[in-house]
PDB file of C-alpha atoms in Angstrom:
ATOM      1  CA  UNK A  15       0.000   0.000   0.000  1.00 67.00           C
ATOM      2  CA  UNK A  16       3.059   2.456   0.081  1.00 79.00           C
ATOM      3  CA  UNK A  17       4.185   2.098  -3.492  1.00 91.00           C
ATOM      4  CA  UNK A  18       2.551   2.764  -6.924  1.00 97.00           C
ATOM      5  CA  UNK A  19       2.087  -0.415  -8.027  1.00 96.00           C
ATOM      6  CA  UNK A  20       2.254  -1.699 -11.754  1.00 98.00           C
ATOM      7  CA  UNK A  21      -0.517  -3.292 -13.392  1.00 98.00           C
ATOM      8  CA  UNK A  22       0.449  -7.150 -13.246  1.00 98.00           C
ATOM      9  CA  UNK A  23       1.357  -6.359  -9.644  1.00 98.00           C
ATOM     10  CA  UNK A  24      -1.908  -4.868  -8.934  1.00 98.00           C
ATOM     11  CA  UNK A  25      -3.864  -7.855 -10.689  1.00 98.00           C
ATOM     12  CA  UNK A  26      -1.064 -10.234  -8.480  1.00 98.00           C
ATOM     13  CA  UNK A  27      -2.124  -8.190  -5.418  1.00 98.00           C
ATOM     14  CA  UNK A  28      -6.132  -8.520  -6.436  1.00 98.00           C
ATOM     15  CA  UNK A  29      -5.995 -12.745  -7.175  1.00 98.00           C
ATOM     16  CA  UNK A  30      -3.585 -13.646  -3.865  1.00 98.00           C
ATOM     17  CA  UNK A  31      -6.254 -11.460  -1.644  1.00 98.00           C
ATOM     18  CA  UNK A  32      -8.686 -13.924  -3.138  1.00 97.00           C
ATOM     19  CA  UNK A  33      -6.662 -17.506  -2.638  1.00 98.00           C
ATOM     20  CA  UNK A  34      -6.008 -16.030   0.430  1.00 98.00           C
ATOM     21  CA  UNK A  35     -10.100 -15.458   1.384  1.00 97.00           C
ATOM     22  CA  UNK A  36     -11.670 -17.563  -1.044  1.00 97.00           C
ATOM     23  CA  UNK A  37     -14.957 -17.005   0.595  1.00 95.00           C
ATOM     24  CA  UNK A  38     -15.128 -13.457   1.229  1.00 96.00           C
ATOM     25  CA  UNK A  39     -13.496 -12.483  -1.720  1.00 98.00           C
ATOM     26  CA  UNK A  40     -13.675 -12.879  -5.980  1.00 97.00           C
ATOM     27  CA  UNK A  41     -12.096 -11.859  -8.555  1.00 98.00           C
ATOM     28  CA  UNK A  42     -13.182 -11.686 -12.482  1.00 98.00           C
ATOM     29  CA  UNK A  43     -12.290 -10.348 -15.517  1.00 99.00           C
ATOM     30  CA  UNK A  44     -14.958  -7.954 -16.812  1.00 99.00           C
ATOM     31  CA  UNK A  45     -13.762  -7.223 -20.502  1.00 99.00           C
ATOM     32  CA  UNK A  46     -10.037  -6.715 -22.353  1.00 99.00           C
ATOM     33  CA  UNK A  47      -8.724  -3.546 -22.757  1.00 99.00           C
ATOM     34  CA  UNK A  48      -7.870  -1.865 -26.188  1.00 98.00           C
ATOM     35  CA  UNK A  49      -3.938  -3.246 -25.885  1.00 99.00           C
ATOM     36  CA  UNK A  50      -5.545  -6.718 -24.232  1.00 99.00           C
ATOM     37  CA  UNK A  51      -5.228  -6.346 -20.595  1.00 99.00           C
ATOM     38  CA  UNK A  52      -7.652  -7.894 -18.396  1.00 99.00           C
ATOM     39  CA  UNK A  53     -10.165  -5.365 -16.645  1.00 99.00           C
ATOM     40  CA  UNK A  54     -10.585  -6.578 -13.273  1.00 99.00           C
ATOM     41  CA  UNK A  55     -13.624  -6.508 -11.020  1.00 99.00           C
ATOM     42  CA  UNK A  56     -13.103  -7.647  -7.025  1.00 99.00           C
ATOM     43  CA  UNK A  57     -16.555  -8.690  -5.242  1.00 99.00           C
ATOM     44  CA  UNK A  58     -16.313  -8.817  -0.745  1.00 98.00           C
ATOM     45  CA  UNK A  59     -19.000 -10.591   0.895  1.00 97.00           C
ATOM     46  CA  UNK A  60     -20.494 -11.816  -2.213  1.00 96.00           C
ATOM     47  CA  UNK A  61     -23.241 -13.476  -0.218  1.00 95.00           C
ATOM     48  CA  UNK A  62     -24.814 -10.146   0.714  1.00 95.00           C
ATOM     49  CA  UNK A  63     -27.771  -8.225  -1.113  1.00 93.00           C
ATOM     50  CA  UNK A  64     -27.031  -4.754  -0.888  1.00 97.00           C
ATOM     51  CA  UNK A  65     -24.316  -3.530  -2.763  1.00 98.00           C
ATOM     52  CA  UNK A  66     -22.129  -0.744  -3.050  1.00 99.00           C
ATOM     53  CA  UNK A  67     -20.288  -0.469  -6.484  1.00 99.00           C
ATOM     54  CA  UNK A  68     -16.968   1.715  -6.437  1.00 99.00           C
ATOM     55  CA  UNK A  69     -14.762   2.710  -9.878  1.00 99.00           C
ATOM     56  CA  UNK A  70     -11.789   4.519  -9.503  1.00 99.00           C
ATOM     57  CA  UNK A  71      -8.996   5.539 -12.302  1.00 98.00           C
ATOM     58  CA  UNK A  72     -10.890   5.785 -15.002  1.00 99.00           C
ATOM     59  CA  UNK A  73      -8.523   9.077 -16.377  1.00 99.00           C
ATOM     60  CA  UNK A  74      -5.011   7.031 -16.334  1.00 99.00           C
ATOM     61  CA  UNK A  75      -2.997   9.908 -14.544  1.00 98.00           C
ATOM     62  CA  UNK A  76      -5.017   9.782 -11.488  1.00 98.00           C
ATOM     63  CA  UNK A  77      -2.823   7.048  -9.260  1.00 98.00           C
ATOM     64  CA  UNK A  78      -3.699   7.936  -6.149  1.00 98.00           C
ATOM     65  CA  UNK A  79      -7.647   7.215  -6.814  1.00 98.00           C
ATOM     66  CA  UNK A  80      -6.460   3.854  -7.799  1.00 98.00           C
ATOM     67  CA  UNK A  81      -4.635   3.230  -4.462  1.00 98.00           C
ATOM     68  CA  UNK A  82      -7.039   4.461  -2.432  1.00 98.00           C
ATOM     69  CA  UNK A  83      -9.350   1.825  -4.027  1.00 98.00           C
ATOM     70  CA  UNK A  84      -6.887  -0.479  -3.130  1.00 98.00           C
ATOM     71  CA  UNK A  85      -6.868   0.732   0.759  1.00 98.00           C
ATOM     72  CA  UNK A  86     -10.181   0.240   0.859  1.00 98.00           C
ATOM     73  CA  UNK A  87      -9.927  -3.225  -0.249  1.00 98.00           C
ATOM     74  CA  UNK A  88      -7.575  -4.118   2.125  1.00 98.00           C
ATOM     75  CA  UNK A  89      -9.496  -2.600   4.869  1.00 98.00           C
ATOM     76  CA  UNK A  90     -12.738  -4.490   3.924  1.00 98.00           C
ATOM     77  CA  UNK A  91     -10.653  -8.098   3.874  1.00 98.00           C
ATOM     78  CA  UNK A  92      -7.878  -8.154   5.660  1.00 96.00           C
ATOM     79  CA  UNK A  93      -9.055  -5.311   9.031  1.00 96.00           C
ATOM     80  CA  UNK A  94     -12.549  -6.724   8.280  1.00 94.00           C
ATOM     81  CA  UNK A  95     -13.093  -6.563  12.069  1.00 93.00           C
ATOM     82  CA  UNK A  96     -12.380  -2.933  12.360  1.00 94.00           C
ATOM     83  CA  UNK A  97     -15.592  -2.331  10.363  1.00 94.00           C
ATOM     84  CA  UNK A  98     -18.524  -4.344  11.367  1.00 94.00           C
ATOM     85  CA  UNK A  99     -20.964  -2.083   9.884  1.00 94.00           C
ATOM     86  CA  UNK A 100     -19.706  -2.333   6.286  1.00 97.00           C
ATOM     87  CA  UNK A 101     -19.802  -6.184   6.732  1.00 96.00           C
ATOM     88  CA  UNK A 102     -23.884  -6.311   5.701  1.00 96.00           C
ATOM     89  CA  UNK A 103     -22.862  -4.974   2.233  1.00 98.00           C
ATOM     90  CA  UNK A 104     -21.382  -6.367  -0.681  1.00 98.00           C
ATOM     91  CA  UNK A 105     -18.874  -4.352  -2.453  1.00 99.00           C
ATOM     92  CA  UNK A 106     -18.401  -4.764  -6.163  1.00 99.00           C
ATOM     93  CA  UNK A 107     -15.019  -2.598  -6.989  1.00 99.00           C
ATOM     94  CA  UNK A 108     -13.119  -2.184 -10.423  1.00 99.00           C
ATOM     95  CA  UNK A 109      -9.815  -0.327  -9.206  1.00 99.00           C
ATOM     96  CA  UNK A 110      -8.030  -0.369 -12.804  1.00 99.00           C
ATOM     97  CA  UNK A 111     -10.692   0.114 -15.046  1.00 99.00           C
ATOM     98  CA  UNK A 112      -8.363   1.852 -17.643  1.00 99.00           C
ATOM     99  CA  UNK A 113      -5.081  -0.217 -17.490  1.00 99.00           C
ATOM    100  CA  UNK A 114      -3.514   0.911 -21.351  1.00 99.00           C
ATOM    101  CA  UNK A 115      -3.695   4.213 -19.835  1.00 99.00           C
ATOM    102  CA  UNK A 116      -2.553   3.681 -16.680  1.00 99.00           C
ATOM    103  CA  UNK A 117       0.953   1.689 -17.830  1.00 99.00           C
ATOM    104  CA  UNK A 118       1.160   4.882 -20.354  1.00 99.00           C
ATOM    105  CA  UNK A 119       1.186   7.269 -17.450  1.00 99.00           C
ATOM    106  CA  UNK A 120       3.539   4.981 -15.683  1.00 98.00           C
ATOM    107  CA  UNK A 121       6.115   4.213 -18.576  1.00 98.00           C
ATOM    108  CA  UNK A 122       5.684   7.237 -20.928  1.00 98.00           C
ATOM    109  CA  UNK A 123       3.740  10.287 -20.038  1.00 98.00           C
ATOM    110  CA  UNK A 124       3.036  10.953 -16.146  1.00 98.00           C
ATOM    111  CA  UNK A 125      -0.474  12.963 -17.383  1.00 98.00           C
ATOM    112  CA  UNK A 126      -1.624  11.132 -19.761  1.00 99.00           C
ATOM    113  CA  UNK A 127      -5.638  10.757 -18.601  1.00 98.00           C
ATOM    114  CA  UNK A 128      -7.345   9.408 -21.190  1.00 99.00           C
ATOM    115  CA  UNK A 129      -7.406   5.596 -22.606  1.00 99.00           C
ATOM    116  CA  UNK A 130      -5.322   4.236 -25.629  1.00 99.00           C
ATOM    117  CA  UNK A 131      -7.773   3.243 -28.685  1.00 99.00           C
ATOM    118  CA  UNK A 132      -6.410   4.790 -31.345  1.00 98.00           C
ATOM    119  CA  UNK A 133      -8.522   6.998 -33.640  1.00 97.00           C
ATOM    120  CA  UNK A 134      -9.724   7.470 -37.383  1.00 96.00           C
ATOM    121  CA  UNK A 135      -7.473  10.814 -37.432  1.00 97.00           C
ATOM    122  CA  UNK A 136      -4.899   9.017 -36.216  1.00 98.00           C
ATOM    123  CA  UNK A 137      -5.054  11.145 -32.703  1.00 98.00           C
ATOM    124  CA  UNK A 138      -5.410   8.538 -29.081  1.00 99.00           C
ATOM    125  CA  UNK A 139      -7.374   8.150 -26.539  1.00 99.00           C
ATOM    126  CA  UNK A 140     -11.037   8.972 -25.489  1.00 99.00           C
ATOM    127  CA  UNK A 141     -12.171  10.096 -21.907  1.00 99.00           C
ATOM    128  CA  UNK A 142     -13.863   6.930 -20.440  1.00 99.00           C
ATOM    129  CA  UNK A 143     -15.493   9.149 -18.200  1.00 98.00           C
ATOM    130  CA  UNK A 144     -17.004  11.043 -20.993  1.00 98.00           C
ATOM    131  CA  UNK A 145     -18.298   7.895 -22.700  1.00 98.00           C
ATOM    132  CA  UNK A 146     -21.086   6.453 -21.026  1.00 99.00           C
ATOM    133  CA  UNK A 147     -24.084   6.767 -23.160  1.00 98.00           C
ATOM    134  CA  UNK A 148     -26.626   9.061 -21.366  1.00 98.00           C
ATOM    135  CA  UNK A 149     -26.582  12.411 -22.399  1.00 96.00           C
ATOM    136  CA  UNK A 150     -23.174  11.708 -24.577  1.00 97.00           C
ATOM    137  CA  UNK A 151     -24.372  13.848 -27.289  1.00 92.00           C
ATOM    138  CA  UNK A 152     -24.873  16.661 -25.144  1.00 90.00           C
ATOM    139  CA  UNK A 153     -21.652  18.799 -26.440  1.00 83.00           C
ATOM    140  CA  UNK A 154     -20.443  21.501 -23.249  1.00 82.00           C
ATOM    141  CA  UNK A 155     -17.093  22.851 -25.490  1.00 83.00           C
ATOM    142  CA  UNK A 156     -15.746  21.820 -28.266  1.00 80.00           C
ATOM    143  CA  UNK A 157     -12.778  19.972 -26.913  1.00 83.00           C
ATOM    144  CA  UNK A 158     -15.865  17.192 -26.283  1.00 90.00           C
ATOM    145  CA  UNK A 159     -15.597  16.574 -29.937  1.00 94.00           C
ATOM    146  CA  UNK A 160     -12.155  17.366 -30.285  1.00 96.00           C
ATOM    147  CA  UNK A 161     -10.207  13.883 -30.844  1.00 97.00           C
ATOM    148  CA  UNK A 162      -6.615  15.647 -29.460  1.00 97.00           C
ATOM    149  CA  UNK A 163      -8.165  16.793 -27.131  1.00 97.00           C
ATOM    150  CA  UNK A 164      -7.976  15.117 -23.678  1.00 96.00           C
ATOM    151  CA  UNK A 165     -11.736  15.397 -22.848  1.00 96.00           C
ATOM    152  CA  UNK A 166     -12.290  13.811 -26.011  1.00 97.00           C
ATOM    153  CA  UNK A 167     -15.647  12.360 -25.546  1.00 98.00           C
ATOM    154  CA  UNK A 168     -15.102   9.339 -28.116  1.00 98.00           C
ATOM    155  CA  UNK A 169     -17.082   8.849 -31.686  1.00 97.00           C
ATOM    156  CA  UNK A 170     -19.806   7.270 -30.477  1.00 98.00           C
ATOM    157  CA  UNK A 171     -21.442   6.881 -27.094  1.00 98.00           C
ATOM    158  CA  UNK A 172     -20.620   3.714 -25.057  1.00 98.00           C
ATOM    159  CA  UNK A 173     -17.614   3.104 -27.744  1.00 98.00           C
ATOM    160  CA  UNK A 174     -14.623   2.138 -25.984  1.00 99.00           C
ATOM    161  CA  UNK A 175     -13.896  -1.083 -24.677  1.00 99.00           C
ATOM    162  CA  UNK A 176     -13.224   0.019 -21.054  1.00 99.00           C
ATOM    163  CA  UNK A 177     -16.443   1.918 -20.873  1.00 99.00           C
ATOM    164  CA  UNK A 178     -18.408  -1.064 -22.133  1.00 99.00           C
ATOM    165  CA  UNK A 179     -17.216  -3.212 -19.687  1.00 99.00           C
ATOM    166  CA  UNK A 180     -18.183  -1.236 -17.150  1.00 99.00           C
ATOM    167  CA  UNK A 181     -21.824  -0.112 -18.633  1.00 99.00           C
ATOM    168  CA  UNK A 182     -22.262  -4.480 -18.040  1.00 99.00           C
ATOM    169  CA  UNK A 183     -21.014  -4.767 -14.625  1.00 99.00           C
ATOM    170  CA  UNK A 184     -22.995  -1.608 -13.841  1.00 99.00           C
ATOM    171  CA  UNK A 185     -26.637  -3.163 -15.240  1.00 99.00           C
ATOM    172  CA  UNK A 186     -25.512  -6.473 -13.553  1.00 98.00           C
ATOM    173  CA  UNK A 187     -25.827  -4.378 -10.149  1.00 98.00           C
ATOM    174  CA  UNK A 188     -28.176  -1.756 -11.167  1.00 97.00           C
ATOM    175  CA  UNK A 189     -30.640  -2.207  -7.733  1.00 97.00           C
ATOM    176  CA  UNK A 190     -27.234  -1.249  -5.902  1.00 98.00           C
ATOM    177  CA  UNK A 191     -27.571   1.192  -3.250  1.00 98.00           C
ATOM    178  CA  UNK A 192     -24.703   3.014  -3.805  1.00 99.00           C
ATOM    179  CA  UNK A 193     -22.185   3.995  -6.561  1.00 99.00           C
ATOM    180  CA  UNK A 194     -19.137   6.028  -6.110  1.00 99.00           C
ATOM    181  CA  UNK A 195     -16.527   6.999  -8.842  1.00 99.00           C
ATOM    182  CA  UNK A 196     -13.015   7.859  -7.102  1.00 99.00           C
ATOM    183  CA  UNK A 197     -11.022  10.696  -8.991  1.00 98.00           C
ATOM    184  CA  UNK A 198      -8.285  13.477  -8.019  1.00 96.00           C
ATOM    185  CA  UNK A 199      -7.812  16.206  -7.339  1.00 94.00           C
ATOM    186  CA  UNK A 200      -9.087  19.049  -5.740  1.00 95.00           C
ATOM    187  CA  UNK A 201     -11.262  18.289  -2.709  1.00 98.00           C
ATOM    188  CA  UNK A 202     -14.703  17.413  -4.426  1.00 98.00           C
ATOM    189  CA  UNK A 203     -17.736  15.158  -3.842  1.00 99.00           C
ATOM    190  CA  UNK A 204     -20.092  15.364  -6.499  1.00 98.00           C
ATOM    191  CA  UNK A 205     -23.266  14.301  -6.954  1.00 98.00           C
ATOM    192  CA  UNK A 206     -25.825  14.265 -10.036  1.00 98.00           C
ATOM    193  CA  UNK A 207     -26.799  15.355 -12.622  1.00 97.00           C
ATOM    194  CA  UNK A 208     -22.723  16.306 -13.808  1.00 97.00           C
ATOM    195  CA  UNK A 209     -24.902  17.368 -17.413  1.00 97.00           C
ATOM    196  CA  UNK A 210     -26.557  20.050 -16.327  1.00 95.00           C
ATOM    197  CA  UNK A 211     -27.319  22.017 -13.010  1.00 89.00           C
ATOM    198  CA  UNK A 212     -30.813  20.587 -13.489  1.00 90.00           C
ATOM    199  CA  UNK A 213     -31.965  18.142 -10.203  1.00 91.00           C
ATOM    200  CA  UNK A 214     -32.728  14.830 -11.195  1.00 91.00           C
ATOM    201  CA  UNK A 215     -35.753  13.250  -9.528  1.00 86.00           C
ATOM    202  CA  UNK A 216     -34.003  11.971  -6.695  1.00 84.00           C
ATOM    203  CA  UNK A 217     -31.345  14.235  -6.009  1.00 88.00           C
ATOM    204  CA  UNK A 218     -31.777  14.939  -2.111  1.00 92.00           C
ATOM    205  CA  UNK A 219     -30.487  11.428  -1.730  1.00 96.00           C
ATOM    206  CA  UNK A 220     -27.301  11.415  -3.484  1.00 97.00           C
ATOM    207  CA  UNK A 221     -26.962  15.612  -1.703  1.00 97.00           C
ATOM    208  CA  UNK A 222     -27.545  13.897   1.482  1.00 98.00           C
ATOM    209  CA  UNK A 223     -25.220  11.031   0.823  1.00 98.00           C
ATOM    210  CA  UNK A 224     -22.444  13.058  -0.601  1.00 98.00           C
ATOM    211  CA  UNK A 225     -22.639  15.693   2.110  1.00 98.00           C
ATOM    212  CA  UNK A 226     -21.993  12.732   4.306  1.00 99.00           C
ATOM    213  CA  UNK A 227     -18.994  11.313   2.693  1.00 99.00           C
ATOM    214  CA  UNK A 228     -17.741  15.280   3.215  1.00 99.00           C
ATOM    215  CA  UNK A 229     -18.820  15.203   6.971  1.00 98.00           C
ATOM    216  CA  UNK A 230     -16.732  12.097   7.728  1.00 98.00           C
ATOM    217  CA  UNK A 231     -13.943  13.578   6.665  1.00 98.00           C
ATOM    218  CA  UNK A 232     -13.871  16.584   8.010  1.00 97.00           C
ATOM    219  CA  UNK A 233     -14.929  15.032  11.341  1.00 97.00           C
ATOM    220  CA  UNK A 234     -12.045  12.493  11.204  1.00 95.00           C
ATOM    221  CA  UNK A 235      -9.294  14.587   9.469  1.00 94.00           C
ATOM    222  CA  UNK A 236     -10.492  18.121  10.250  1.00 95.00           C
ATOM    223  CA  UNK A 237      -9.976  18.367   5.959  1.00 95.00           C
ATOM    224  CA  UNK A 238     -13.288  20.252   4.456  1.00 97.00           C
ATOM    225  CA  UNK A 239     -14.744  18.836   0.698  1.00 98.00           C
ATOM    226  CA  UNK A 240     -16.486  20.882  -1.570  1.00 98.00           C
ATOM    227  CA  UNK A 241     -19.721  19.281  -2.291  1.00 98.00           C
ATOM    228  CA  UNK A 242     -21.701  20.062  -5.050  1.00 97.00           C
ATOM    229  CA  UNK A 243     -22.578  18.803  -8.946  1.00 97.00           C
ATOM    230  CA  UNK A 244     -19.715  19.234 -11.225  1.00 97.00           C
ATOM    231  CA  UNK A 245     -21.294  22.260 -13.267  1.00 96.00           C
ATOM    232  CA  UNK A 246     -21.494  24.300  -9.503  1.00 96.00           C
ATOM    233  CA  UNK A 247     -18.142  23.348  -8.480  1.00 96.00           C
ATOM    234  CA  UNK A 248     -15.832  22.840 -12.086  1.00 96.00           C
ATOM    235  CA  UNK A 249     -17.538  22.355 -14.360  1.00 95.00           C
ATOM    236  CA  UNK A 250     -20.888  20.113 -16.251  1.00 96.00           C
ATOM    237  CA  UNK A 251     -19.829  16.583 -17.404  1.00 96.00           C
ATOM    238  CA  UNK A 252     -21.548  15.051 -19.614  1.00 97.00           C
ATOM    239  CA  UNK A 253     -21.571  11.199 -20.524  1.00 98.00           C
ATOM    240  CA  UNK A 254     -20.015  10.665 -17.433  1.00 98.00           C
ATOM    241  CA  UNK A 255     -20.290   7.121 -14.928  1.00 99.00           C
ATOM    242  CA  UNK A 256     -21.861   9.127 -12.450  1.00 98.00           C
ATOM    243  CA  UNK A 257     -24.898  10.364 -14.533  1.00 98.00           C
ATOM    244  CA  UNK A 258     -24.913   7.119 -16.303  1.00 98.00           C
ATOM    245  CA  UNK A 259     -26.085   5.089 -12.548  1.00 98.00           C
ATOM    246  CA  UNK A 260     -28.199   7.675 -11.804  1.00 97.00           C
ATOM    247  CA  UNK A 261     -30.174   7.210 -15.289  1.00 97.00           C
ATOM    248  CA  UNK A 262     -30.395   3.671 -14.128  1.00 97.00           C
ATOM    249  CA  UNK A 263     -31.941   4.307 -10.844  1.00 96.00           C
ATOM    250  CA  UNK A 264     -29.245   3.666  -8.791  1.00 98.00           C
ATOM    251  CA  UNK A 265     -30.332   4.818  -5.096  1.00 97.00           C
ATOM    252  CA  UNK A 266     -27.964   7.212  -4.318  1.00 98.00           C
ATOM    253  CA  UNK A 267     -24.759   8.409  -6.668  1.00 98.00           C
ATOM    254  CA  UNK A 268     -21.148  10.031  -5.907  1.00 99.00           C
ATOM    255  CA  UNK A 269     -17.883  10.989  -7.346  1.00 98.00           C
ATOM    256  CA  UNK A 270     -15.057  12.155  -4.857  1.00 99.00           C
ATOM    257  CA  UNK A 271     -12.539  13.976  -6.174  1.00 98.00           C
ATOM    258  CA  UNK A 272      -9.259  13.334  -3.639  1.00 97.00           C
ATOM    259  CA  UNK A 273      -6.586  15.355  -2.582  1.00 92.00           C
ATOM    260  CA  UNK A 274      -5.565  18.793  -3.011  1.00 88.00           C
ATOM    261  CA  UNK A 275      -4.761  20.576  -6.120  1.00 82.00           C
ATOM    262  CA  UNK A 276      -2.336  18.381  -8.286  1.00 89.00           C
ATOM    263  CA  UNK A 277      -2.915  14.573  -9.246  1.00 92.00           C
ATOM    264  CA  UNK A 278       1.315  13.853  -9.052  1.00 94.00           C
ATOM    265  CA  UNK A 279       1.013  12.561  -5.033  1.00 93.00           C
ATOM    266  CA  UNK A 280       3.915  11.615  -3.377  1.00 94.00           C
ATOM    267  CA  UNK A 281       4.133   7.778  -2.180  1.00 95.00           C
ATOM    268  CA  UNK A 282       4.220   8.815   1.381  1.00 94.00           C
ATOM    269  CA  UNK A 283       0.591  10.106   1.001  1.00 95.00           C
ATOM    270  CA  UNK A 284      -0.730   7.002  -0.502  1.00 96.00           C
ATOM    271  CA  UNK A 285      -1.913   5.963   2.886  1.00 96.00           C
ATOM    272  CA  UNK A 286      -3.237   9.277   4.310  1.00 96.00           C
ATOM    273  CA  UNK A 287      -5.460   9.923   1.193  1.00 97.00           C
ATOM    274  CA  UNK A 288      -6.699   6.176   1.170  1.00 97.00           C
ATOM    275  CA  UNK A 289      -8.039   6.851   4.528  1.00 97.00           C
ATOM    276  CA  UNK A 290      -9.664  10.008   3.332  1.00 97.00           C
ATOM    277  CA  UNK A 291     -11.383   7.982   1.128  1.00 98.00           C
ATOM    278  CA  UNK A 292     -12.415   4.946   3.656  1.00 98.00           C
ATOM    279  CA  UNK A 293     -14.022   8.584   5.961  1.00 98.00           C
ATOM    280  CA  UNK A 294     -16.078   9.399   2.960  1.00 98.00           C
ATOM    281  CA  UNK A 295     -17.156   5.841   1.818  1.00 98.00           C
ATOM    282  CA  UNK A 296     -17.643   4.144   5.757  1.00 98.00           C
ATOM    283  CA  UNK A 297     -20.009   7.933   5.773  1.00 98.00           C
ATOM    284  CA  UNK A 298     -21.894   7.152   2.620  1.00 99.00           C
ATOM    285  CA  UNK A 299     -22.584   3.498   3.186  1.00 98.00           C
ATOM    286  CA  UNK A 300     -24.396   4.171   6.443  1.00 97.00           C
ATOM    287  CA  UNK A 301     -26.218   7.128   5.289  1.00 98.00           C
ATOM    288  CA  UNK A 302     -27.786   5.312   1.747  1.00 98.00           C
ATOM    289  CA  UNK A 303     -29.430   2.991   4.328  1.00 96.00           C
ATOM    290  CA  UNK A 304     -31.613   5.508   5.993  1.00 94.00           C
ATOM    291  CA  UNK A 305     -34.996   6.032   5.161  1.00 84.00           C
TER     292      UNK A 305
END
C-alpha cells in the first residue's frame, strides 16, 4: 500500500487477496482492454444483497484514486473486524478500469488521462469518463468533440472497450444502493446530474449522501470537501459514470474527487489519502441505508 504499483502487480495483489479469502473475496475479468489487458472486477461478501459499487482511475494519470481503491480493499478483507458495519454490504469494486492508460502514465507520459484506442485521425485516446451513453451527445465545449483533445468524448457513445465493460457490470448491479466513482484532485464530492445544473428526480439522496462522505472527513481529518454537482463546483460533465447510474436508478450516486490541487502525489501520502477515502465511503454506506 506504500508504493505505486504496476498493473500485473496490482492484478497479483487482487488474485492472492482472493486464494487467500476464497470465501469473502472474488475476482473476475470484466472485458479486455484496447492493448488486451484484463479489466478486473473484485466482489467482498459476495453473499450479501445490498451492494455498493466503487470505480476509480478511469482518467489514467489519477494514481492515487487507484490506491485508495486499493486501501479500501484491504481494509474491507484483511481489518474486516475494524468495520462491522460495512460487513452487511457487498462491495463490487473495479480499481483499474483503464489499465492501457494507466501503464502509459507509468512508462511514458506521467499525465496522460485518457485511454489508448487509437482513432480514425490518427489522434489517441477517449475520456472513459465522458463515454457512457446518457446524455453523450450533449456537447459543453468543443474539446468534447475534439479527438486531441484530452476530454475527447469518443465517436460514439458507449464506444470504448473500457467503458463497455463497465456499462455491463454496472446493469448487472443496477438495484445497488450506492455507486461512487473515485477521482483526483481538488477536494470534491459530487453528486448528479454532472450534465446540467438541473436536479434529477431523486437528487436529495445522493446531496444527502455526498454531504456525508464530506462530513466524515472533516470530522475524522479536520480536511473540508467541496460538495456540489460538477457544473457548480468545475464544471458540467456530460456522458459521465456518475450520470450514467443515476439514469439507471441507482439509489444514491457520488464521485469524490481526492486530494488537493495536483494529481502527481507523493508515495508517502498514498496511505493518508486512502483513509480520506475509507471517511467518505464508511459515511456514505451508512447514510444510503436511511430512510
Amino acid at each position: 500500500m506504500e508504493v505505486f504499483q504496476t498493473y500485473d502487480q496490482t492484478n497479483a495483489w487482487l488474485q492472492a487477496l482472493q486464494k487467500a479469502h476464497p470465501d469473502r473475496v472474488w475476482t473476475e475479468t470484466i472485458g479486455i482492454s484496447v492493448e488486451n489487458r484484463d479489466i478486473i472486477a473484485i466482489t467482498i461478501n459476495p453473499v450479501q444483497r445490498e451492494t455498493i459499487l466503487i470505480t476509480a482511475n478511469v482518467h489514467a494519470r489519477e494514481w492515487i484514486a487507484m490506491t485508495s481503491t486499493l486501501f479500501l480493499i484491504h481494509e474491507l478483507v484483511r481489518n474486516a473486524n475494524m468495520y462491522p458495519d460495512l460487513a452487511r454490504f457487498k462491495w463490487v469494486i473495479v480499481p483499474m478500469p483503464n489499465p492501457d492508460g494507466y501503464e502509459f502514465s507509468r512508462e511514458h507520459m506521467r499525465s496522460w488521462r485518457k485511454n489508448r484506442s487509437i482513432q480514425p485521425t490518427g489522434d489517441i485516446g477517449v475520456d472513459l469518463n465522458r463515454n457512457f451513453e446518457y446524455q453523450w451527445d450533449m456537447v459543453i465545449q468543443s474539446a468534447d468533440e475534439d479527438p486531441s483533445s484530452e476530454t475527447f468524448r469518443g465517436p460514439a457513445p458507449n464506444s470504448e472497450l473500457e467503458t463497455k465493460a463497465l456499462t455491463k457490470l454496472i446493469l448487472r448491479h443496477r438495484d445497488a444502493l450506492l455507486y461512487v466513482d473515485i477521482h483526483c484532485c481538488g477536494q470534491f464530492i459530487f453528486y448528479p446530474w454532472g450534465y446540467t445544473d438541473e436536479p434529477p428526480p431523486n437528487q436529495s439522496i445522493s446531496k444527502r449522501v455526498a454531504e456525508a462522505g464530506a462530513n466524515g472527513i472533516d470530522f475524522n481529518k479536520g480536511v473540508r470537501y467541496k460538495v456540489g454537482t460538477p457544473g457548480q463546483l468545475v464544471g458540467k460533465a456530460p456522458g459521465c459514470g456518475m450520470d450514467y447510474c443515476q439514469w439507471l436508478n441507482i439509489r444514491a450516486c457520488t464521485w469524490i474527487q481526492l486530494g488537493k490541487d495536483d494529481y502527481e502525489v507523493d508515495v508517502d501520502q498514498i496511505v493518508p489519502y486512502g483513509i480520506e477515502a475509507m471517511y467518505a465511503i464508511s459515511a456514505m454506506a451508512y447514510t444510503v441505508t436511511l430512510p
